[in-house]
XYZ file of C-alpha atoms in Angstrom:
150
model
C 114.541 61.513 108.491
C 112.579 62.240 105.320
C 114.521 61.986 102.067
C 113.368 62.657 98.544
C 115.299 61.612 95.481
C 114.681 62.420 91.874
C 116.526 62.693 88.576
C 116.952 66.145 87.051
C 117.194 67.450 83.491
C 117.699 71.132 82.771
C 116.902 72.865 79.480
C 117.955 76.502 79.112
C 116.396 78.953 76.651
C 117.666 82.519 76.356
C 115.339 85.143 74.927
C 116.769 87.882 72.773
C 114.335 90.596 73.923
C 117.408 92.049 75.397
C 119.518 94.992 75.921
C 122.682 93.266 74.646
C 122.290 90.735 71.850
C 124.543 88.621 69.673
C 123.855 88.718 65.927
C 125.628 86.626 63.304
C 127.712 89.640 62.158
C 128.667 90.656 65.697
C 132.406 90.971 66.252
C 132.403 92.540 69.724
C 132.453 90.897 73.153
C 129.570 91.497 75.552
C 131.849 93.753 77.615
C 132.717 95.851 74.537
C 129.038 96.029 73.555
C 128.085 97.273 77.026
C 130.779 99.961 76.825
C 129.706 101.033 73.314
C 126.071 101.131 74.396
C 126.858 103.447 77.324
C 128.735 105.767 74.942
C 125.838 105.529 72.476
C 123.291 106.505 75.133
C 125.369 109.382 76.500
C 126.949 110.823 73.356
C 124.305 110.005 70.751
C 120.784 109.434 72.051
C 120.915 112.167 74.714
C 122.016 114.798 72.199
C 119.454 113.992 69.500
C 120.769 111.155 67.347
C 117.882 109.320 65.664
C 118.569 105.633 66.280
C 117.564 102.715 64.060
C 117.813 100.284 67.009
C 114.497 98.912 68.286
C 113.146 100.817 71.279
C 115.902 103.486 71.350
C 114.529 107.015 71.679
C 116.344 110.233 70.906
C 116.249 112.735 73.778
C 117.592 115.836 72.101
C 117.313 117.943 68.980
C 118.773 116.154 65.919
C 119.594 119.486 64.272
C 122.146 120.129 67.047
C 124.362 117.200 65.946
C 127.508 118.087 64.010
C 128.441 116.025 60.932
C 131.321 114.517 62.916
C 129.021 113.517 65.815
C 126.454 112.036 63.412
C 129.145 110.022 61.606
C 130.481 108.684 64.934
C 126.961 107.792 66.098
C 126.183 106.131 62.741
C 129.263 103.927 63.190
C 128.301 102.893 66.749
C 124.669 102.362 65.663
C 125.857 100.035 62.887
C 128.073 98.015 65.260
C 125.309 97.682 67.841
C 122.779 96.779 65.149
C 125.053 94.000 63.843
C 124.996 92.543 67.355
C 121.197 92.867 67.591
C 121.366 95.306 70.494
C 118.045 96.942 71.381
C 116.695 99.309 74.005
C 113.724 97.026 74.733
C 114.642 95.551 78.080
C 116.890 93.215 79.965
C 118.053 89.739 79.078
C 115.898 86.966 80.483
C 116.484 83.249 80.390
C 113.965 80.473 80.826
C 115.075 77.324 82.589
C 112.955 74.215 82.070
C 113.519 71.656 84.800
C 112.408 68.065 84.200
C 112.760 65.501 86.968
C 111.715 61.974 87.834
C 110.791 61.226 91.426
C 112.296 58.066 92.899
C 110.312 54.993 93.987
C 111.705 54.618 97.523
C 109.602 54.600 100.690
C 110.249 58.287 101.408
C 110.116 59.503 97.800
C 107.257 61.580 96.485
C 105.455 64.393 98.199
C 103.945 67.814 97.758
C 103.749 69.388 94.308
C 105.165 72.681 95.688
C 107.916 73.825 97.990
C 110.882 72.513 96.003
C 113.262 75.437 95.625
C 115.803 75.461 92.799
C 118.830 77.705 92.369
C 120.684 77.095 89.117
C 124.430 77.696 89.383
C 126.667 78.493 86.403
C 130.220 79.661 85.735
C 129.298 83.382 86.053
C 126.829 83.243 88.951
C 123.483 81.810 89.933
C 119.763 82.433 89.598
C 117.623 83.539 92.476
C 115.766 80.678 94.222
C 112.555 79.628 92.448
C 109.789 77.281 93.564
C 109.310 74.584 90.956
C 105.734 73.269 91.295
C 105.282 70.001 89.379
C 104.116 66.395 89.721
C 106.036 64.779 92.611
C 104.320 61.430 93.199
C 106.442 58.261 93.307
C 108.076 57.577 89.907
C 106.298 60.553 88.302
C 108.022 62.770 85.772
C 107.417 66.433 86.489
C 108.411 69.608 84.679
C 108.383 73.307 85.449
C 109.753 76.423 83.779
C 111.272 79.354 85.653
C 112.436 82.687 84.245
C 115.379 84.635 85.591
C 117.495 87.559 84.408
C 120.769 86.163 85.741
C 123.585 85.659 83.230
C 125.041 82.446 84.585
């Protein structure tokens, strides 16, 4: 039987190039933000509202908006802006994995082929190969990127 042991340290970095953000003035939950954003897309952007949110494009004629619709869209735009919501893409998180390979007789090995799945309270990442130094007593590190909200 071939066994490999190593210590593991995980550092998580979330990038805010995301669809749903979290600014300092944000008062809404992520669920509420998602709901407001769907309304914003359907009832504002698709009928011509000119957004101030990064990456959001109007799809209609702004002159067709009533004053009431514009006021409602302004209010949603302000709430989403306070939470740093953009239309620039999905949330991605980088996971930096640092490990120390053991010094036993069967420790150490190939620098590739070590699959990691990081599990959190809300779910898990997809499996990622973590190529890094894996010789006896070596400290290795790799960074993987995943869009899972775990």
